[in-house]
Amino acid sequence: MEQEKIEASEKQESEYFISEKYSMDSFDVLGTLGVGTFSRVRLVRSKDQPYMKPLALKILKKTSILKMRQLSHLRNEKELMEQLDHAFITKILGTFQDDYYVFFVLEYACGGELFTRLKKLGTLPSQDARFYISELVLALEYLHDKGIVFRDLKPENILIDRSGHVKLSDFGFAKAISDSKTYTMCGTPEYLAPEIILGKGYGREVDWWALGILLYEMIAGYPPYCDDSPFNIYQKILLGRLVFPSYFDDILCSLLSALLEPNVQKRIGYKNNAASDLKNHLWFSNVDFNLLLIKECPSPWIPELMTEEDTSNFNTYPDSLEQPHAPKFTRERDPFVGF
């Protein structure tokens, strides 16, 4: 019953923000959740609907977007996220802009990043890792069925919601490729598949490789290929010498070997029934993916919150009142038209 109330509330909020036009004046700013190269994510609450739970507002500087030639990437991120509606993927509820910034209105995952939890605990028990990985399998399956490759799976891009379930976030590197290949080298060094490094073209199977890296890191506390130098990381990935800690059981090693297979055509997830092959692996034998999808499986950790506005699961950042120089455009030649 409580879960039904949560889902009804989320649907009501989504419908409100899609149907209404709003601006920065629509929100009260409650704090900062994160900062990036040219963005800042703030926790906000609607002034018109104060009874609704807080939201995340991603704020991106127009001058920095243009300087770093990221406008096409930003449009791509917006257009892809607007297509998505899945239990384990962060929802975009709307966008708007002013003279200085572009704003993404997103649902707020109050449990913070999986990275923060991993850093605090060091490692996860196998059963906890299985829960998070299983939900990510469903999220990636959904994206792949839509012809989208995520390309940046890592603990920093996985949020935990107020019920303890995952929310895949940050679609800056995601791309719609259908059945074609793409060649851009992007992502986090430790998580790059060999075919990305080699520049031979790749498809959605790189996400399954990254899932294997993530699973290894969850249970070992470090990724299988790591070094201070990205170049050395790439060399280790291409050498493909996968070494397992002694406490990894045979079934886990079997799954990791299938996910971290350098030969793309032999990697689990390469064929058309990729997710099905993965879900049928013995490591997932006790997982009911149907119950998992409707959030009927209990999470290993539910965030403890003092209030709905509690940001204790996020790092603390100094606030900023910086107002960058507004780019000058004529009405006919404004590249940000459409946000």
Short mmCIF file of C-alpha atoms in Angstrom, two decimals:
data_model
loop_
_atom_site.label_atom_id
_atom_site.label_comp_id
_atom_site.label_asym_id
_atom_site.label_seq_id
_atom_site.Cartn_x
_atom_site.Cartn_y
_atom_site.Cartn_z
CA MET A 1 0.00 0.00 0.00
CA GLU A 2 2.83 2.41 0.88
CA GLN A 3 4.55 1.64 -2.44
CA GLU A 4 1.29 2.36 -4.30
CA LYS A 5 1.11 5.77 -2.62
CA ILE A 6 4.69 6.53 -3.65
CA GLU A 7 4.05 5.53 -7.27
CA ALA A 8 0.80 7.57 -7.40
CA SER A 9 2.66 10.59 -6.04
CA GLU A 10 5.44 10.19 -8.62
CA LYS A 11 2.90 9.95 -11.47
CA GLN A 12 1.06 13.05 -10.24
CA GLU A 13 4.29 15.05 -10.10
CA SER A 14 5.38 13.92 -13.57
CA GLU A 15 2.05 14.95 -15.08
CA TYR A 16 2.19 18.33 -13.35
CA PHE A 17 5.63 19.28 -14.63
CA ILE A 18 4.99 18.04 -18.15
CA SER A 19 1.75 19.96 -18.45
CA GLU A 20 2.85 23.25 -16.87
CA LYS A 21 5.33 25.88 -18.03
CA TYR A 22 7.68 27.09 -15.34
CA SER A 23 10.86 29.05 -14.69
CA MET A 24 13.39 29.48 -11.90
CA ASP A 25 10.72 31.50 -10.10
CA SER A 26 8.71 28.27 -9.86
CA PHE A 27 11.11 26.82 -7.28
CA ASP A 28 12.55 27.36 -3.84
CA VAL A 29 16.21 26.29 -3.78
CA LEU A 30 16.99 23.99 -0.83
CA GLY A 31 20.63 23.09 -1.41
CA THR A 32 23.30 21.75 -3.80
CA LEU A 33 23.52 18.05 -4.61
CA GLY A 34 26.50 18.06 -6.98
CA VAL A 35 28.72 20.11 -9.25
CA GLY A 36 30.26 19.38 -12.66
CA THR A 37 32.47 21.04 -15.24
CA PHE A 38 29.77 23.41 -16.40
CA SER A 39 26.78 22.33 -14.35
CA ARG A 40 25.38 22.31 -10.85
CA VAL A 41 22.55 20.15 -9.49
CA ARG A 42 20.33 21.74 -6.86
CA LEU A 43 17.59 20.37 -4.67
CA VAL A 44 14.42 22.41 -5.21
CA ARG A 45 10.76 22.41 -4.25
CA SER A 46 7.85 23.72 -6.30
CA LYS A 47 6.39 26.95 -4.94
CA ASP A 48 2.99 26.22 -6.50
CA GLN A 49 2.89 22.61 -5.27
CA PRO A 50 4.79 22.74 -1.93
CA TYR A 51 3.21 19.49 -0.71
CA MET A 52 5.02 17.52 -3.41
CA LYS A 53 8.39 15.97 -2.71
CA PRO A 54 11.59 17.85 -3.72
CA LEU A 55 13.10 17.62 -7.19
CA ALA A 56 16.59 17.83 -8.64
CA LEU A 57 17.33 20.80 -10.90
CA LYS A 58 20.34 20.40 -13.19
CA ILE A 59 21.66 23.84 -14.15
CA LEU A 60 24.03 24.21 -17.11
CA LYS A 61 25.89 27.37 -18.14
CA LYS A 62 25.18 28.43 -21.70
CA THR A 63 28.60 30.06 -22.14
CA SER A 64 30.40 26.89 -21.06
CA ILE A 65 28.19 24.68 -23.22
CA LEU A 66 29.10 26.73 -26.30
CA LYS A 67 32.77 27.08 -25.38
CA MET A 68 33.14 23.31 -24.97
CA ARG A 69 31.00 22.60 -28.04
CA GLN A 70 28.55 20.52 -26.06
CA LEU A 71 25.28 21.88 -27.44
CA SER A 72 24.59 18.89 -29.70
CA HIS A 73 25.37 16.52 -26.82
CA LEU A 74 23.02 18.45 -24.56
CA ARG A 75 20.20 18.30 -27.11
CA ASN A 76 20.83 14.59 -27.55
CA GLU A 77 20.69 14.02 -23.78
CA LYS A 78 17.39 15.89 -23.53
CA GLU A 79 15.79 14.11 -26.48
CA LEU A 80 16.86 10.67 -25.27
CA MET A 81 15.69 11.21 -21.70
CA GLU A 82 12.30 12.45 -22.89
CA GLN A 83 11.77 9.03 -24.52
CA LEU A 84 12.43 7.07 -21.34
CA ASP A 85 9.99 5.83 -18.73
CA HIS A 86 11.39 3.03 -16.60
CA ALA A 87 11.38 2.18 -12.91
CA PHE A 88 15.18 2.18 -12.69
CA ILE A 89 15.99 5.21 -14.85
CA THR A 90 15.91 8.83 -13.67
CA LYS A 91 12.93 10.64 -15.18
CA ILE A 92 13.23 14.06 -16.77
CA LEU A 93 10.14 16.07 -15.91
CA GLY A 94 10.81 19.11 -18.08
CA THR A 95 13.32 21.70 -19.28
CA PHE A 96 13.48 25.47 -19.46
CA GLN A 97 16.05 28.24 -19.89
CA ASP A 98 16.87 31.85 -19.19
CA ASP A 99 19.56 34.18 -20.55
CA TYR A 100 22.33 32.41 -18.64
CA TYR A 101 21.39 28.78 -18.09
CA VAL A 102 19.60 25.71 -19.39
CA PHE A 103 17.65 23.79 -16.71
CA PHE A 104 16.71 20.10 -16.52
CA VAL A 105 13.98 19.24 -13.99
CA LEU A 106 14.63 15.69 -12.72
CA GLU A 107 13.21 13.40 -10.08
CA TYR A 108 15.22 13.42 -6.86
CA ALA A 109 16.89 10.20 -5.69
CA CYS A 110 17.51 10.94 -2.02
CA GLY A 111 19.81 7.95 -1.39
CA GLY A 112 22.68 9.58 -3.26
CA GLU A 113 25.19 7.87 -5.52
CA LEU A 114 26.03 4.18 -5.32
CA PHE A 115 29.65 5.40 -5.46
CA THR A 116 29.21 7.10 -2.07
CA ARG A 117 27.79 3.95 -0.53
CA LEU A 118 30.57 1.80 -1.98
CA LYS A 119 33.16 4.25 -0.68
CA LYS A 120 31.63 4.09 2.79
CA LEU A 121 31.32 0.29 2.94
CA GLY A 122 34.38 -0.68 0.87
CA THR A 123 32.65 -3.73 -0.64
CA LEU A 124 29.13 -5.08 -0.91
CA PRO A 125 27.94 -8.56 0.10
CA SER A 126 27.24 -10.70 -2.92
CA GLN A 127 23.47 -10.66 -2.31
CA ASP A 128 23.42 -6.84 -2.19
CA ALA A 129 25.45 -6.60 -5.39
CA ARG A 130 23.06 -9.08 -7.02
CA PHE A 131 20.09 -6.84 -6.18
CA TYR A 132 21.60 -3.71 -7.73
CA ILE A 133 23.07 -5.52 -10.73
CA SER A 134 19.73 -7.23 -11.44
CA GLU A 135 17.92 -3.88 -11.51
CA LEU A 136 20.59 -2.48 -13.81
CA VAL A 137 20.16 -5.47 -16.14
CA LEU A 138 16.50 -4.48 -16.51
CA ALA A 139 17.39 -0.81 -17.09
CA LEU A 140 19.98 -1.66 -19.74
CA GLU A 141 17.64 -4.17 -21.39
CA TYR A 142 15.04 -1.40 -21.70
CA LEU A 143 17.56 1.02 -23.23
CA HIS A 144 18.92 -1.58 -25.64
CA ASP A 145 15.41 -2.51 -26.79
CA LYS A 146 15.06 1.16 -27.74
CA GLY A 147 18.34 1.05 -29.66
CA ILE A 148 20.19 3.15 -27.05
CA VAL A 149 23.69 2.44 -25.72
CA PHE A 150 24.40 4.09 -22.35
CA ARG A 151 28.24 4.16 -22.56
CA ASP A 152 28.97 5.48 -19.07
CA LEU A 153 27.90 2.87 -16.53
CA LYS A 154 29.77 3.45 -13.25
CA PRO A 155 28.90 3.88 -9.55
CA GLU A 156 28.79 7.69 -9.86
CA ASN A 157 25.96 7.44 -12.41
CA ILE A 158 23.79 5.13 -10.33
CA LEU A 159 21.54 6.80 -7.76
CA ILE A 160 19.49 5.20 -4.99
CA ASP A 161 15.88 6.32 -4.58
CA ARG A 162 13.91 6.67 -1.35
CA SER A 163 12.78 3.02 -1.56
CA GLY A 164 16.36 1.77 -1.99
CA HIS A 165 16.10 0.99 -5.72
CA VAL A 166 18.56 2.12 -8.39
CA LYS A 167 18.08 5.05 -10.74
CA LEU A 168 20.40 5.14 -13.75
CA SER A 169 21.35 8.79 -14.32
CA ASP A 170 23.43 11.13 -16.51
CA PHE A 171 22.72 10.41 -20.16
CA GLY A 172 25.41 12.74 -21.49
CA PHE A 173 27.21 9.88 -23.29
CA ALA A 174 24.11 7.86 -24.25
CA LYS A 175 23.44 7.44 -27.95
CA ALA A 176 20.74 5.97 -30.17
CA ILE A 177 22.46 3.56 -32.55
CA SER A 178 19.77 0.93 -33.34
CA ASP A 179 21.67 -1.92 -35.02
CA SER A 180 24.54 0.21 -36.31
CA LYS A 181 27.96 0.81 -34.76
CA THR A 182 29.46 3.94 -33.27
CA TYR A 183 33.13 4.89 -32.99
CA THR A 184 33.44 7.67 -30.42
CA MET A 185 35.84 6.97 -27.59
CA CYS A 186 34.04 8.12 -24.47
CA GLY A 187 33.40 6.95 -20.94
CA THR A 188 35.48 6.26 -17.84
CA PRO A 189 38.88 4.54 -18.47
CA GLU A 190 38.41 1.65 -16.02
CA TYR A 191 35.04 0.82 -17.60
CA LEU A 192 35.92 0.97 -21.30
CA ALA A 193 35.48 -2.21 -23.35
CA PRO A 194 38.44 -3.25 -25.56
CA GLU A 195 36.56 -2.46 -28.79
CA ILE A 196 36.09 1.16 -27.67
CA ILE A 197 39.83 1.54 -27.07
CA LEU A 198 40.71 -0.10 -30.38
CA GLY A 199 38.37 2.22 -32.31
CA LYS A 200 36.94 -0.60 -34.40
CA GLY A 201 33.34 0.36 -33.82
CA TYR A 202 31.05 -0.97 -31.13
CA GLY A 203 27.42 -1.44 -30.14
CA ARG A 204 25.29 -2.04 -27.07
CA GLU A 205 27.48 -4.92 -25.86
CA VAL A 206 29.89 -2.36 -24.33
CA ASP A 207 27.28 -1.77 -21.62
CA TRP A 208 27.43 -5.45 -20.62
CA TRP A 209 31.22 -5.20 -20.36
CA ALA A 210 30.80 -2.16 -18.08
CA LEU A 211 28.26 -4.09 -16.02
CA GLY A 212 30.91 -6.78 -15.47
CA ILE A 213 33.43 -4.15 -14.33
CA LEU A 214 30.83 -2.71 -11.96
CA LEU A 215 29.98 -6.12 -10.48
CA TYR A 216 33.66 -6.90 -9.94
CA GLU A 217 34.20 -3.52 -8.24
CA MET A 218 31.15 -3.92 -6.00
CA ILE A 219 32.39 -7.18 -4.51
CA ALA A 220 36.18 -6.66 -4.66
CA GLY A 221 36.25 -2.95 -3.79
CA TYR A 222 38.29 -2.06 -6.87
CA PRO A 223 37.91 -2.57 -10.66
CA PRO A 224 39.78 -5.44 -12.35
CA TYR A 225 41.90 -3.12 -14.52
CA CYS A 226 43.17 -0.10 -12.61
CA ASP A 227 46.20 2.20 -12.62
CA ASP A 228 47.02 5.86 -12.03
CA SER A 229 47.59 6.30 -15.76
CA PRO A 230 44.70 5.94 -18.23
CA PHE A 231 47.17 4.69 -20.84
CA ASN A 232 48.27 1.86 -18.52
CA ILE A 233 44.61 1.04 -17.82
CA TYR A 234 43.98 0.71 -21.56
CA GLN A 235 46.99 -1.59 -21.91
CA LYS A 236 45.74 -3.84 -19.11
CA ILE A 237 42.25 -4.00 -20.63
CA LEU A 238 43.68 -4.97 -24.03
CA LEU A 239 45.92 -7.62 -22.46
CA GLY A 240 42.79 -9.06 -20.85
CA ARG A 241 44.46 -10.73 -17.87
CA LEU A 242 41.43 -11.12 -15.61
CA VAL A 243 42.44 -12.14 -12.09
CA PHE A 244 39.83 -12.99 -9.46
CA PRO A 245 40.27 -12.67 -5.67
CA SER A 246 40.28 -16.02 -3.90
CA TYR A 247 36.91 -15.32 -2.23
CA PHE A 248 35.06 -15.01 -5.59
CA ASP A 249 33.03 -18.23 -5.98
CA ASP A 250 32.94 -20.24 -9.21
CA ILE A 251 29.49 -19.02 -10.29
CA LEU A 252 30.48 -15.36 -9.88
CA CYS A 253 33.72 -15.97 -11.79
CA SER A 254 31.74 -17.65 -14.56
CA LEU A 255 29.46 -14.63 -14.93
CA LEU A 256 32.33 -12.14 -14.84
CA SER A 257 34.27 -14.14 -17.42
CA ALA A 258 31.22 -14.08 -19.70
CA LEU A 259 30.72 -10.33 -19.28
CA LEU A 260 34.42 -9.43 -19.49
CA GLU A 261 35.10 -11.51 -22.59
CA PRO A 262 37.44 -9.48 -24.88
CA ASN A 263 36.08 -11.20 -28.00
CA VAL A 264 32.84 -9.30 -28.59
CA GLN A 265 31.19 -12.17 -30.49
CA LYS A 266 31.75 -14.52 -27.54
CA ARG A 267 30.66 -12.03 -24.87
CA ILE A 268 27.37 -12.66 -23.15
CA GLY A 269 25.07 -9.90 -24.32
CA TYR A 270 26.30 -9.88 -27.90
CA LYS A 271 23.42 -11.82 -29.44
CA ASN A 272 19.89 -10.49 -29.99
CA ASN A 273 18.55 -12.19 -26.85
CA ALA A 274 21.34 -10.59 -24.83
CA ALA A 275 19.48 -9.75 -21.62
CA SER A 276 17.66 -13.10 -21.59
CA ASP A 277 20.96 -14.98 -21.80
CA LEU A 278 22.28 -12.90 -18.94
CA LYS A 279 19.20 -13.35 -16.73
CA ASN A 280 19.36 -17.11 -17.28
CA HIS A 281 22.88 -17.31 -15.87
CA LEU A 282 23.12 -19.37 -12.68
CA TRP A 283 24.27 -16.32 -10.66
CA PHE A 284 20.74 -14.87 -11.10
CA SER A 285 18.96 -18.15 -10.30
CA ASN A 286 17.24 -16.75 -7.19
CA VAL A 287 16.17 -13.48 -8.83
CA ASP A 288 12.55 -12.98 -9.90
CA PHE A 289 12.97 -10.26 -12.53
CA ASN A 290 9.20 -9.78 -12.86
CA LEU A 291 8.81 -8.97 -9.17
CA LEU A 292 11.96 -6.87 -9.28
CA LEU A 293 10.57 -4.70 -12.09
CA ILE A 294 7.51 -3.76 -10.04
CA LYS A 295 9.67 -3.13 -6.97
CA GLU A 296 8.25 -6.04 -4.99
CA CYS A 297 11.71 -7.27 -3.95
CA PRO A 298 13.05 -5.67 -0.77
CA SER A 299 16.12 -3.48 -1.12
CA PRO A 300 19.22 -4.26 0.98
CA TRP A 301 19.36 -0.62 2.07
CA ILE A 302 16.68 2.03 2.44
CA PRO A 303 17.95 5.59 3.03
CA GLU A 304 17.20 6.94 6.50
CA LEU A 305 15.95 10.50 6.14
CA MET A 306 15.11 13.12 8.73
CA THR A 307 12.89 14.96 6.23
CA GLU A 308 12.06 14.80 2.52
CA GLU A 309 14.63 17.58 2.07
CA ASP A 310 17.44 15.62 3.74
CA THR A 311 20.61 15.67 1.57
CA SER A 312 22.85 13.78 4.01
CA ASN A 313 23.51 11.02 1.45
CA PHE A 314 25.19 13.53 -0.85
CA ASN A 315 28.52 15.30 -0.46
CA THR A 316 28.49 18.86 0.86
CA TYR A 317 29.23 21.61 -1.66
CA PRO A 318 29.60 25.35 -1.12
CA ASP A 319 26.75 27.28 -2.65
CA SER A 320 27.35 29.54 -5.62
CA LEU A 321 25.60 32.72 -6.68
CA GLU A 322 27.76 33.07 -9.77
CA GLN A 323 25.98 34.66 -12.73
CA PRO A 324 28.01 34.08 -15.89
CA HIS A 325 28.09 36.49 -18.81
CA ALA A 326 24.96 35.95 -20.89
CA PRO A 327 25.67 34.98 -24.51
CA LYS A 328 24.33 37.46 -27.05
CA PHE A 329 22.04 36.01 -29.70
CA THR A 330 19.55 37.43 -32.12
CA ARG A 331 16.11 35.88 -31.89
CA GLU A 332 16.60 34.27 -35.30
CA ARG A 333 20.00 32.74 -34.47
CA ASP A 334 19.63 31.51 -30.90
CA PRO A 335 21.05 27.93 -30.81
CA PHE A 336 19.19 27.21 -27.56
CA VAL A 337 15.74 27.57 -29.10
CA GLY A 338 13.77 24.43 -28.28
CA PHE A 339 14.86 23.88 -24.68
#
